CSV table of C-alpha atoms in Angstrom, one decimal:
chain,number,residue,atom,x,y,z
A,1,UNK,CA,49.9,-67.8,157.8
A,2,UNK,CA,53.6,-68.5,157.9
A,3,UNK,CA,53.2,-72.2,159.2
A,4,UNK,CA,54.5,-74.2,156.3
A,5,UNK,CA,56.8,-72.4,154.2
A,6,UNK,CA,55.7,-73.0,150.6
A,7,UNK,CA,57.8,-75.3,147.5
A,8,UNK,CA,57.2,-72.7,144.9
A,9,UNK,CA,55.4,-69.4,144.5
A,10,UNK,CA,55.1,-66.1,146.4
A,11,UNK,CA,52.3,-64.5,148.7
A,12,UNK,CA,52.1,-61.0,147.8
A,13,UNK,CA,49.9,-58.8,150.5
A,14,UNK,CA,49.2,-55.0,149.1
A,15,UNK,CA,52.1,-55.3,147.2
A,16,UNK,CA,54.7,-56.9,149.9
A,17,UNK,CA,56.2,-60.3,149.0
A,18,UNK,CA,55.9,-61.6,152.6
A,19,UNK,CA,56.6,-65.4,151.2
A,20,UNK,CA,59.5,-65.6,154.3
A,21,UNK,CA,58.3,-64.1,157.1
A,22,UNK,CA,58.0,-65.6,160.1
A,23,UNK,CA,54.1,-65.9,161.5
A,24,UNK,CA,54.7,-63.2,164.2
A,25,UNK,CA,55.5,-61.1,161.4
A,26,UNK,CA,52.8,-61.6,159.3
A,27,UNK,CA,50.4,-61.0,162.2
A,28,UNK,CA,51.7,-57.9,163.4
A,29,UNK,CA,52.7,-56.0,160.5
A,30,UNK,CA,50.3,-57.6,158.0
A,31,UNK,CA,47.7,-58.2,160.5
A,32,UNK,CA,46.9,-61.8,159.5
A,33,UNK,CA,45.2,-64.4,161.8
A,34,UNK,CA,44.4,-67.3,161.6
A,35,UNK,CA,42.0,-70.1,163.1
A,36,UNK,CA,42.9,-73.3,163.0
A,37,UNK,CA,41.2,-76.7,161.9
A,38,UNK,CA,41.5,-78.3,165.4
A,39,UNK,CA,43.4,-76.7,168.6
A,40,UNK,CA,44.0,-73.1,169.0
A,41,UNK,CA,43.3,-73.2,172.7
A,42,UNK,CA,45.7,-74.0,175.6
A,43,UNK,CA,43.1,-76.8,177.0
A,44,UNK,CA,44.6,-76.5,180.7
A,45,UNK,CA,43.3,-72.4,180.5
A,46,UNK,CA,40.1,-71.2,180.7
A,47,UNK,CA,38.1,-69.5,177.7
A,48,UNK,CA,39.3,-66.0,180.2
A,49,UNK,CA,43.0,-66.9,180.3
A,50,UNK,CA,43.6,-68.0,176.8
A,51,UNK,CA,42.3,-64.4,175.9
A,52,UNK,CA,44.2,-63.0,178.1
A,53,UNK,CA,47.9,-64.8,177.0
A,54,UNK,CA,47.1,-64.2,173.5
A,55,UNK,CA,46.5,-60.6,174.5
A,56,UNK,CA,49.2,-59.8,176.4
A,57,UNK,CA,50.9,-60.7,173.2
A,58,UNK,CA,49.1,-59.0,170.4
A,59,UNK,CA,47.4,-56.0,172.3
A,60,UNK,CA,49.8,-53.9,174.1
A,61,UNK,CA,48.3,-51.4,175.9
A,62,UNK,CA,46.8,-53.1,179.0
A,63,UNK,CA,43.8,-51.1,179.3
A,64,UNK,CA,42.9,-51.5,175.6
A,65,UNK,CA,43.5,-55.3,175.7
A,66,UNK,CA,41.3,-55.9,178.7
A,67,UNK,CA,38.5,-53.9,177.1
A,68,UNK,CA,38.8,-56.0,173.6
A,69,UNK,CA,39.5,-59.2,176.0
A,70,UNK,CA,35.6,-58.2,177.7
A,71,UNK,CA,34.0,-57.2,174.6
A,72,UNK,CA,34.7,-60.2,173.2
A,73,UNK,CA,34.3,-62.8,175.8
A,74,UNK,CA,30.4,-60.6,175.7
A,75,UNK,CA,30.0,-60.7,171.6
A,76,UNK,CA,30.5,-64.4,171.5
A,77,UNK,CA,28.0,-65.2,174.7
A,78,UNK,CA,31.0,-66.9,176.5
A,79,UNK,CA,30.3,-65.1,179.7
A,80,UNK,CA,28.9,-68.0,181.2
A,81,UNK,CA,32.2,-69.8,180.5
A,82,UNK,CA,34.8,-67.8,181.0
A,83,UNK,CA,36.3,-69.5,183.9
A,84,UNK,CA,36.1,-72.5,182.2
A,85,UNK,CA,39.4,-74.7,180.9
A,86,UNK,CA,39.3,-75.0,177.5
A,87,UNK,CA,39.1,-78.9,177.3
A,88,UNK,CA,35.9,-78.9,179.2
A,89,UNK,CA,34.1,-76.6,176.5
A,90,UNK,CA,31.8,-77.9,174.0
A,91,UNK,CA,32.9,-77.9,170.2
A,92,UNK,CA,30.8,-74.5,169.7
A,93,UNK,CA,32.1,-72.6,172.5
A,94,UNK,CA,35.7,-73.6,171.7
A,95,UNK,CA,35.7,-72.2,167.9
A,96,UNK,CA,33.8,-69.4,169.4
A,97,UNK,CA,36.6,-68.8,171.8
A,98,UNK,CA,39.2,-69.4,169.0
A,99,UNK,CA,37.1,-67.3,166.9
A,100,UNK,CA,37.2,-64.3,169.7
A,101,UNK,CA,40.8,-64.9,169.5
A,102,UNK,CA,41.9,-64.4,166.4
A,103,UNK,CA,40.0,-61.1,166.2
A,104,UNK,CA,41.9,-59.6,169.5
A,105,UNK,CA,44.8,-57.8,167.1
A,106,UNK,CA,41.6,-56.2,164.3
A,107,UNK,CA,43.3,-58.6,161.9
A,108,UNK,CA,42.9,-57.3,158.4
A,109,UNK,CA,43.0,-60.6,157.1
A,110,UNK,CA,41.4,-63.7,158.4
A,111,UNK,CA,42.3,-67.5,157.7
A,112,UNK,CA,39.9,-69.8,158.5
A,113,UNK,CA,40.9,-73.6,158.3
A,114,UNK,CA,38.4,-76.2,157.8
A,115,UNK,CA,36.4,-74.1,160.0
A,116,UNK,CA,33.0,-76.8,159.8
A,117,UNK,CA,34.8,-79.8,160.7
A,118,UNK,CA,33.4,-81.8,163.4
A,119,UNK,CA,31.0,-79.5,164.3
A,120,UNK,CA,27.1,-80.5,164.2
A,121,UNK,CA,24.5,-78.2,162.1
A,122,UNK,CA,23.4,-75.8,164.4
A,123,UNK,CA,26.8,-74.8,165.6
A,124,UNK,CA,27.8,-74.9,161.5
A,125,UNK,CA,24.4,-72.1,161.3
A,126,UNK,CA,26.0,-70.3,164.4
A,127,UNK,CA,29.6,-70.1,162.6
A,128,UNK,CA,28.4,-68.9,159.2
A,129,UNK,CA,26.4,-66.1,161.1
A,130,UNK,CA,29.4,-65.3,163.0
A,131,UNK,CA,31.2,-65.1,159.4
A,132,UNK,CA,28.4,-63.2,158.1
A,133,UNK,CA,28.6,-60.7,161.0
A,134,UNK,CA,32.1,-60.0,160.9
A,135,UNK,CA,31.8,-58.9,157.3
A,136,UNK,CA,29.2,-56.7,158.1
A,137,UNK,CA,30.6,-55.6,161.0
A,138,UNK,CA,34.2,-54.4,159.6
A,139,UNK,CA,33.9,-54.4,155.6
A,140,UNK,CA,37.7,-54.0,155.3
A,141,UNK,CA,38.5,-57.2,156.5
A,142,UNK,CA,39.1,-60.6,154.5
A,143,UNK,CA,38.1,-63.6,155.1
A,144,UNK,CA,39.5,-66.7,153.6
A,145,UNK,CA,38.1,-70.3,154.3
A,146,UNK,CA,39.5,-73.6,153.2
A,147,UNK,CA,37.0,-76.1,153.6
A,148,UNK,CA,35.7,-79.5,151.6
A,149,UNK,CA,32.5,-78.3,152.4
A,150,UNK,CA,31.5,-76.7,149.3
A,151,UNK,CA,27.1,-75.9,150.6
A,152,UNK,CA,28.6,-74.7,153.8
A,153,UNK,CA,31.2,-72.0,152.5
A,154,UNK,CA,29.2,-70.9,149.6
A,155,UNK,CA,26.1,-70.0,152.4
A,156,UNK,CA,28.9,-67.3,153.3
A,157,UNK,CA,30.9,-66.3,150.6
A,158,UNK,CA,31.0,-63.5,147.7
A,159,UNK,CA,33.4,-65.4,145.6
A,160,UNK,CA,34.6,-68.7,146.1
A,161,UNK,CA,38.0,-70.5,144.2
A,162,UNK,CA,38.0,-74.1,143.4
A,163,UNK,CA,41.1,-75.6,143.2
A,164,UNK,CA,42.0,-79.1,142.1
A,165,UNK,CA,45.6,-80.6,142.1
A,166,UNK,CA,46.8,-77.0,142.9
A,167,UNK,CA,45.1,-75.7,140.1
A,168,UNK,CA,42.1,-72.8,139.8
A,169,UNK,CA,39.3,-75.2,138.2
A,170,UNK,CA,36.5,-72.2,138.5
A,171,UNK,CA,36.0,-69.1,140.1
A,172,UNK,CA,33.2,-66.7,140.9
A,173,UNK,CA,30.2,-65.9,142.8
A,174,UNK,CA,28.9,-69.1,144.5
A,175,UNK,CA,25.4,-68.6,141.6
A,176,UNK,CA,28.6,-68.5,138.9
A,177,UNK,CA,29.9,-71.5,140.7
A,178,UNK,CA,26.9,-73.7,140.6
A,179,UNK,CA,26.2,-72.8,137.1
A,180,UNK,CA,29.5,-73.7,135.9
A,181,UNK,CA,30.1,-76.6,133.9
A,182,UNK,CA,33.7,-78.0,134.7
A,183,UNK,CA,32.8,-76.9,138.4
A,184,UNK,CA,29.5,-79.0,138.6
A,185,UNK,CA,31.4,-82.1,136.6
A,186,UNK,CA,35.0,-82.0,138.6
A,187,UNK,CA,33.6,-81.2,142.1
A,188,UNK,CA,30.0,-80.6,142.9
């Protein structure tokens, strides 16, 4: 995402070494978003007016960004919360609404921190169906998850990396995954 600037190697996007770009950069030209672990809302705004300050942002056309700001606020059911601040919603509706946000600028690429933490089961179910969704929905994106939780991100992926000490342990489809040896002795 830009966040952290990294002690060694590159990040290469469609051939681009975009290793020190600043985040607005990498959002707008490379179209990355990203949603964060914890946070991502201003918690004194409601669900309506953090849309609509990210927007004014990343969307400039008015017209088009209130259109994207509705069909969103209607795609993720927070219609009944939209006048809502932030720190009043539940855990579900905020990554909804943090969710809804990242996808205002048709990001290309999608980061998606810890994305499970904290939140009980059947807001977990909701989220990988939202995940689900949005790869059906728009095939040309990418979505990249970080998470510990190994049952909850392979529900949702079509390959998955495990890493240990910065290093690729085993890759592959999450079937591969769970059939692999050094993956099933080092992690699972």
């Amino acid at each position: 995402s830009g966040l952290i600037k990294p002690n060694y190697g590159s990040i290469i996007i469609n051939g681009n070494d975009i290793t020190s770009y600043p985040v607005h950069l990498r959002a707008r030209k490379f179209k990355i978003s990203i949603i964060p672990q914890f946070g991502g809302l201003f918690s004194s705004l409601s669900a309506e007016e953090n849309m609509r300050a990210v927007g004014e942002i990343i969307v400039q056309d008015k017209s088009t960004r209130e259109m994207k700001i509705e069909n969103l606020i209607s795609k993720f059911e927070l219609d009944s919360v939209k006048d809502v601040k932030a720190k009043h919603l539940s855990g579900g509706q905020k990554k909804k609404c943090v969710i809804a946000l990242a996808l205002l600028g048709d990001p290309k690429i999608l980061l998606l921190d810890e994305p499970y933490s904290a939140l009980d089961l059947l807001t977990i179910k909701m989220l990988q169906e939202i995940i689900v969704n949005l790869q059906t929905e728009n095939p040309k994106i990418s979505i990249i998850i970080c998470d510990h939780a190994a049952r909850d991100i392979l529900a949702v992926a079509d390959s998955s990396i495990i890493l240990s000490n910065g290093k690729i342990i085993a890759q592959g489809t999450p079937l591969q995954l769970m059939n692999d040896v050094v993956a099933r002795h080092q992690y699972f």
